[in-house]
Coordinates of N, CA, C and O in Angstrom, one line a residue:
Q19 N 0.8 -1.2 0.0 CA 0.0 0.0 0.0 C 0.9 1.2 0.0 O 1.8 1.3 0.8
V20 N 0.6 2.1 -0.9 CA 1.4 3.4 -1.0 C 0.8 4.4 -0.2 O -0.4 4.8 -0.3
Q21 N 1.6 5.0 0.7 CA 1.1 6.0 1.6 C 2.1 7.2 1.5 O 3.3 7.0 1.6
L22 N 1.5 8.4 1.3 CA 2.2 9.6 1.2 C 1.6 10.6 2.1 O 0.4 10.9 2.0
V23 N 2.4 11.1 3.1 CA 1.8 12.0 4.0 C 2.6 13.4 3.9 O 3.8 13.5 4.0
V24 N 1.8 14.4 3.6 CA 2.3 15.7 3.3 C 2.2 16.6 4.5 O 1.2 16.6 5.2
S25 N 3.2 17.4 4.6 CA 3.1 18.5 5.7 C 3.8 19.7 5.1 O 4.6 19.7 4.2
G26 N 3.5 20.8 5.7 CA 4.1 22.1 5.3 C 3.0 22.9 4.6 O 1.8 22.6 4.7
G27 N 3.4 23.9 3.9 CA 2.5 24.8 3.3 C 2.1 26.0 4.2 O 2.5 26.1 5.3
G28 N 1.2 26.8 3.7 CA 0.8 28.0 4.5 C 0.7 29.3 3.7 O 0.7 29.2 2.4
L29 N 0.7 30.4 4.4 CA 0.7 31.7 3.8 C 2.0 32.4 4.0 O 2.6 32.4 5.1
V30 N 2.5 33.0 2.9 CA 3.8 33.7 2.9 C 3.7 34.9 2.0 O 2.9 34.9 1.0
Q31 N 4.5 35.9 2.3 CA 4.5 37.0 1.4 C 5.5 36.8 0.2 O 6.3 35.9 0.3
A32 N 5.2 37.5 -0.9 CA 6.1 37.3 -2.0 C 7.5 37.5 -1.7 O 7.9 38.5 -0.9
G33 N 8.4 36.7 -2.2 CA 9.8 36.7 -1.9 C 10.2 35.8 -0.7 O 11.4 35.6 -0.5
G34 N 9.2 35.3 0.0 CA 9.4 34.5 1.1 C 9.7 33.0 0.7 O 9.8 32.7 -0.5
S35 N 9.8 32.2 1.7 CA 10.1 30.8 1.5 C 9.2 29.9 2.3 O 8.7 30.3 3.4
L36 N 9.0 28.7 1.8 CA 8.3 27.6 2.5 C 8.9 26.3 2.2 O 9.6 26.2 1.1
R37 N 8.7 25.3 3.0 CA 9.2 24.0 2.8 C 8.1 23.0 2.9 O 7.4 23.0 4.0
L38 N 7.9 22.1 1.9 CA 6.9 21.1 2.0 C 7.7 19.8 2.2 O 8.8 19.6 1.7
S39 N 7.0 18.9 2.9 CA 7.6 17.5 3.2 C 6.6 16.5 2.8 O 5.4 16.7 2.9
C40 N 7.1 15.3 2.3 CA 6.3 14.2 1.9 C 6.9 12.9 2.4 O 8.0 12.6 2.0
A41 N 6.3 12.3 3.4 CA 6.8 11.1 4.0 C 6.2 9.9 3.4 O 5.0 9.8 3.3
A42 N 7.0 9.0 2.9 CA 6.5 7.8 2.2 C 6.9 6.6 3.0 O 7.8 6.6 3.8
S43 N 6.1 5.5 2.7 CA 6.5 4.2 3.3 C 7.8 3.8 2.7 O 8.1 4.2 1.6
A44 N 8.5 2.9 3.4 CA 9.8 2.5 2.9 C 9.7 1.8 1.6 O 10.5 2.0 0.7
R45 N 8.7 1.0 1.4 CA 8.6 0.3 0.1 C 8.3 1.3 -1.0 O 8.9 1.2 -2.1
T46 N 7.5 2.3 -0.8 CA 7.3 3.3 -1.8 C 8.6 4.1 -2.1 O 8.9 4.3 -3.3
A47 N 9.3 4.4 -1.1 CA 10.5 5.2 -1.3 C 11.5 4.5 -2.2 O 12.2 5.1 -2.9
T48 N 11.6 3.2 -2.1 CA 12.6 2.5 -2.9 C 12.1 2.0 -4.3 O 12.8 1.4 -5.1
S49 N 10.8 2.1 -4.5 CA 10.2 1.6 -5.7 C 9.8 2.7 -6.7 O 9.7 2.4 -7.9
Y50 N 9.7 3.9 -6.3 CA 9.2 5.0 -7.2 C 10.0 6.2 -7.1 O 10.7 6.5 -6.1
A51 N 9.9 7.0 -8.2 CA 10.4 8.4 -8.1 C 9.3 9.1 -7.3 O 8.2 8.7 -7.2
M52 N 9.7 10.3 -6.7 CA 8.8 11.1 -5.9 C 8.8 12.5 -6.5 O 9.9 13.0 -7.0
G53 N 7.7 13.2 -6.4 CA 7.7 14.5 -6.9 C 6.5 15.3 -6.4 O 5.8 14.9 -5.5
W54 N 6.4 16.5 -7.0 CA 5.4 17.5 -6.6 C 4.7 18.0 -7.8 O 5.3 18.3 -8.8
F55 N 3.4 18.1 -7.6 CA 2.5 18.8 -8.6 C 1.7 19.9 -7.9 O 1.6 19.9 -6.7
R56 N 1.2 20.8 -8.7 CA 0.3 21.8 -8.1 C -0.9 22.1 -9.0 O -0.9 21.9 -10.2
L57 N -1.9 22.5 -8.3 CA -3.2 22.8 -9.0 C -3.7 24.2 -8.5 O -4.0 24.4 -7.3
A58 N -3.7 25.1 -9.4 CA -4.2 26.5 -9.1 C -5.6 26.6 -9.6 O -6.0 26.0 -10.6
P59 N -6.4 27.5 -9.0 CA -7.8 27.7 -9.5 C -7.8 28.1 -10.9 O -7.1 29.0 -11.4
G60 N -8.7 27.4 -11.7 CA -8.8 27.8 -13.1 C -7.7 27.3 -14.0 O -7.7 27.6 -15.2
K61 N -6.8 26.5 -13.4 CA -5.6 26.0 -14.2 C -5.6 24.5 -14.2 O -6.2 23.9 -13.3
E62 N -4.8 24.0 -15.1 CA -4.6 22.5 -15.1 C -3.5 22.2 -14.1 O -2.7 23.0 -13.8
R63 N -3.5 20.9 -13.7 CA -2.5 20.4 -12.8 C -1.1 20.6 -13.5 O -1.0 20.3 -14.7
E64 N -0.2 21.0 -12.7 CA 1.1 21.3 -13.3 C 2.2 20.5 -12.6 O 2.2 20.5 -11.3
F65 N 3.1 19.9 -13.3 CA 4.3 19.3 -12.7 C 5.2 20.4 -12.2 O 5.4 21.4 -12.8
V66 N 5.8 20.1 -11.0 CA 6.6 21.1 -10.3 C 8.1 20.5 -10.3 O 9.0 21.2 -10.8
A67 N 8.3 19.4 -9.7 CA 9.6 18.9 -9.5 C 9.5 17.4 -9.2 O 8.5 16.9 -8.7
A68 N 10.6 16.7 -9.4 CA 10.7 15.2 -9.1 C 12.1 14.8 -8.8 O 13.0 15.5 -9.3
I69 N 12.2 13.7 -8.1 CA 13.6 13.2 -7.8 C 13.5 11.7 -7.9 O 12.6 11.0 -7.4
N70 N 14.6 11.2 -8.4 CA 14.8 9.7 -8.5 C 15.4 9.2 -7.2 O 16.4 9.8 -6.8
W71 N 15.0 8.1 -6.7 CA 15.6 7.6 -5.5 C 16.9 6.9 -5.8 O 17.8 7.0 -5.0
S72 N 17.0 6.4 -7.0 CA 18.2 5.6 -7.3 C 19.5 6.4 -7.6 O 20.5 6.0 -7.1
D73 N 19.4 7.5 -8.3 CA 20.6 8.2 -8.7 C 20.5 9.7 -8.3 O 21.4 10.4 -8.8
H74 N 19.6 10.1 -7.5 CA 19.5 11.5 -7.1 C 19.2 12.5 -8.2 O 19.3 13.7 -8.0
S75 N 18.8 12.0 -9.4 CA 18.5 12.9 -10.5 C 17.3 13.7 -10.1 O 16.3 13.2 -9.5
T76 N 17.3 15.0 -10.4 CA 16.2 15.9 -10.2 C 15.7 16.5 -11.4 O 16.4 16.7 -12.4
Y77 N 14.4 16.9 -11.4 CA 13.8 17.4 -12.6 C 12.8 18.6 -12.1 O 12.2 18.5 -11.1
Y78 N 12.8 19.6 -12.9 CA 12.0 20.8 -12.5 C 11.2 21.4 -13.7 O 11.7 21.3 -14.8
A79 N 10.1 22.0 -13.4 CA 9.4 22.8 -14.3 C 10.2 24.1 -14.6 O 10.8 24.6 -13.6
D80 N 10.1 24.6 -15.8 CA 10.8 25.8 -16.0 C 10.4 26.9 -15.1 O 11.2 27.8 -14.8
S81 N 9.1 26.9 -14.7 CA 8.6 28.0 -13.9 C 9.2 28.1 -12.5 O 9.1 29.1 -11.9
V82 N 9.8 27.0 -12.1 CA 10.3 27.0 -10.7 C 11.9 26.8 -10.7 O 12.4 26.9 -9.6
K83 N 12.5 26.6 -11.8 CA 13.9 26.4 -11.8 C 14.7 27.6 -11.2 O 14.3 28.7 -11.5
G84 N 15.6 27.3 -10.4 CA 16.4 28.3 -9.7 C 15.7 28.8 -8.4 O 16.4 29.6 -7.7
R85 N 14.5 28.5 -8.2 CA 13.8 29.0 -7.0 C 13.4 27.8 -6.1 O 13.4 28.0 -4.8
F86 N 13.0 26.7 -6.6 CA 12.6 25.5 -5.9 C 13.7 24.5 -5.9 O 14.4 24.3 -6.9
T87 N 13.8 23.7 -4.8 CA 14.8 22.6 -4.7 C 14.1 21.4 -4.1 O 13.5 21.5 -3.0
I88 N 14.2 20.3 -4.9 CA 13.7 19.0 -4.3 C 14.8 18.2 -3.8 O 15.9 18.2 -4.4
S89 N 14.6 17.6 -2.7 CA 15.7 16.8 -2.1 C 15.0 15.6 -1.3 O 13.8 15.6 -1.2
R90 N 15.8 14.7 -0.8 CA 15.3 13.6 -0.1 C 16.2 13.3 1.1 O 17.4 13.6 1.1
D91 N 15.6 12.6 2.1 CA 16.3 12.1 3.2 C 16.0 10.6 3.2 O 14.9 10.2 3.6
N92 N 16.9 9.8 2.8 CA 16.7 8.4 2.6 C 16.4 7.7 4.0 O 15.6 6.8 4.1
A93 N 17.0 8.2 5.0 CA 16.8 7.6 6.3 C 15.4 7.8 6.8 O 14.9 7.0 7.6
K94 N 14.8 8.9 6.4 CA 13.4 9.2 6.8 C 12.4 8.9 5.7 O 11.2 9.1 6.0
N95 N 12.9 8.4 4.6 CA 11.9 8.1 3.5 C 11.1 9.4 3.2 O 9.9 9.3 2.9
T96 N 11.7 10.5 3.2 CA 11.0 11.8 3.1 C 11.6 12.6 1.9 O 12.8 12.7 1.8
V97 N 10.7 13.2 1.2 CA 11.1 14.1 0.1 C 10.7 15.5 0.5 O 9.6 15.7 1.1
Y98 N 11.5 16.5 0.2 CA 11.2 17.9 0.6 C 11.2 18.7 -0.7 O 11.9 18.5 -1.7
L99 N 10.4 19.8 -0.6 CA 10.4 20.8 -1.7 C 10.6 22.1 -1.0 O 9.7 22.7 -0.3
Q100 N 11.8 22.6 -1.1 CA 12.2 24.0 -0.6 C 11.8 25.0 -1.6 O 12.3 25.0 -2.8
M101 N 11.0 25.9 -1.3 CA 10.5 26.9 -2.2 C 11.0 28.3 -1.7 O 10.6 28.8 -0.7
N102 N 11.8 28.9 -2.5 CA 12.3 30.2 -2.2 C 11.9 31.2 -3.3 O 11.4 30.9 -4.3
S103 N 12.0 32.5 -2.9 CA 11.6 33.6 -3.9 C 10.2 33.3 -4.4 O 10.0 33.4 -5.6
L104 N 9.3 33.0 -3.5 CA 8.0 32.7 -3.9 C 7.3 33.9 -4.5 O 7.5 35.1 -4.2
K105 N 6.4 33.6 -5.5 CA 5.7 34.6 -6.3 C 4.2 34.3 -6.1 O 3.8 33.2 -5.8
P106 N 3.4 35.3 -6.2 CA 1.9 35.1 -6.1 C 1.4 34.0 -7.1 O 0.5 33.3 -6.7
E107 N 2.1 33.9 -8.2 CA 1.6 32.8 -9.2 C 2.0 31.4 -8.8 O 1.6 30.5 -9.4
D108 N 2.7 31.3 -7.7 CA 3.0 30.0 -7.1 C 1.9 29.5 -6.2 O 1.9 28.4 -5.7
T109 N 0.9 30.4 -6.0 CA -0.2 30.0 -5.1 C -1.0 28.9 -5.8 O -1.4 28.9 -6.9
A110 N -1.2 27.8 -5.0 CA -1.8 26.6 -5.5 C -1.9 25.6 -4.4 O -1.3 25.8 -3.3
V111 N -2.7 24.5 -4.6 CA -2.6 23.3 -3.8 C -1.5 22.4 -4.3 O -1.5 22.1 -5.5
Y112 N -0.6 22.1 -3.5 CA 0.5 21.3 -3.9 C 0.3 19.8 -3.4 O -0.1 19.6 -2.3
Y113 N 0.6 18.9 -4.3 CA 0.4 17.5 -4.1 C 1.7 16.7 -4.2 O 2.5 17.0 -5.2
C114 N 1.9 15.8 -3.3 CA 3.1 14.9 -3.5 C 2.6 13.7 -4.3 O 1.4 13.3 -4.1
A115 N 3.5 13.1 -5.0 CA 3.1 12.0 -5.9 C 4.3 11.0 -5.9 O 5.5 11.4 -5.8
A116 N 4.0 9.8 -6.2 CA 4.9 8.7 -6.4 C 4.7 8.2 -7.8 O 3.5 8.0 -8.2
G117 N 5.7 7.9 -8.6 CA 5.5 7.4 -9.9 C 6.8 7.1 -10.6 O 7.8 6.7 -10.0
F118 N 6.8 7.5 -11.9 CA 8.0 7.1 -12.7 C 8.4 8.4 -13.5 O 7.6 9.1 -14.0
I119 N 9.7 8.5 -13.7 CA 10.3 9.5 -14.5 C 10.1 9.2 -16.0 O 10.4 8.1 -16.4
T120 N 9.5 10.1 -16.7 CA 9.4 10.0 -18.1 C 9.9 11.3 -18.8 O 9.4 12.3 -18.6
G121 N 11.0 11.1 -19.5 CA 11.7 12.2 -20.1 C 12.2 13.1 -19.0 O 13.0 12.7 -18.1
S122 N 11.7 14.4 -19.0 CA 12.1 15.3 -17.9 C 11.0 15.6 -17.0 O 11.0 16.6 -16.2
R123 N 10.0 14.8 -17.0 CA 8.8 15.0 -16.1 C 8.6 13.7 -15.3 O 9.4 12.8 -15.3
M124 N 7.4 13.6 -14.6 CA 7.1 12.5 -13.9 C 5.7 12.0 -14.2 O 4.8 12.9 -14.3
D125 N 5.5 10.7 -14.3 CA 4.2 10.1 -14.5 C 3.7 9.7 -13.2 O 4.2 8.7 -12.6
P126 N 2.8 10.4 -12.6 CA 2.3 10.1 -11.2 C 1.4 8.9 -11.2 O 0.5 8.7 -12.1
R127 N 1.6 8.0 -10.2 CA 0.7 6.9 -10.0 C -0.1 6.9 -8.7 O -1.2 6.4 -8.6
Y128 N 0.5 7.5 -7.7 CA -0.1 7.6 -6.4 C 0.0 9.0 -5.9 O 1.0 9.7 -6.2
W129 N -1.0 9.4 -5.1 CA -1.0 10.8 -4.6 C -1.1 10.9 -3.1 O -1.8 10.0 -2.5
G130 N -0.5 11.9 -2.6 CA -0.7 12.2 -1.2 C -1.8 13.3 -1.1 O -2.3 13.7 -2.1
Q131 N -2.1 13.7 0.1 CA -3.1 14.8 0.2 C -2.5 16.1 -0.2 O -1.3 16.3 -0.2
G132 N -3.3 17.1 -0.6 CA -2.8 18.4 -1.0 C -2.6 19.3 0.2 O -3.1 19.1 1.3
T133 N -1.7 20.3 0.0 CA -1.5 21.3 1.0 C -1.5 22.6 0.3 O -0.9 22.8 -0.8
Q134 N -2.2 23.6 0.9 CA -2.4 24.9 0.3 C -1.1 25.8 0.5 O -0.6 25.9 1.6
V135 N -0.6 26.3 -0.6 CA 0.4 27.4 -0.5 C -0.2 28.6 -1.1 O -0.6 28.7 -2.2
T136 N -0.1 29.7 -0.3 CA -0.7 31.0 -0.7 C 0.4 32.0 -0.6 O 1.0 32.2 0.5
V137 N 0.7 32.7 -1.7 CA 1.7 33.7 -1.7 C 1.0 35.1 -1.9 O 0.4 35.3 -2.9
S138 N 1.1 36.0 -0.9 CA 0.5 37.3 -1.0 C 1.4 38.3 -1.7 O 2.6 38.2 -1.5
S139 N 0.9 39.2 -2.4 CA 1.7 40.2 -3.1 C 1.9 41.4 -2.2 O 1.3 41.6 -1.1

């Protein structure tokens, strides 16, 4: 059973930072790539970032490159999304996902619960 537990999120001013966490079961952590997607009102779901467990490869959407960093803690089976220089357009519900890397994106197969990130101008 795939379990993804998300924490973090909240309200921050533009230019600020937030960190999201996604704790996975050990089996999930070693079987899948992990990543983040987001869904803003009136928009389609958007890939944000992903990381491979096996070789530490990371992948980012162009809109977040240079501002967001995805990382993992193998001992805790946890993936983090450090979000810096946040912009109002980053406002969305962020979802953790487990799946497979395809090209420079991720094909999600399992989802954690969403967490709201709101960036005020």
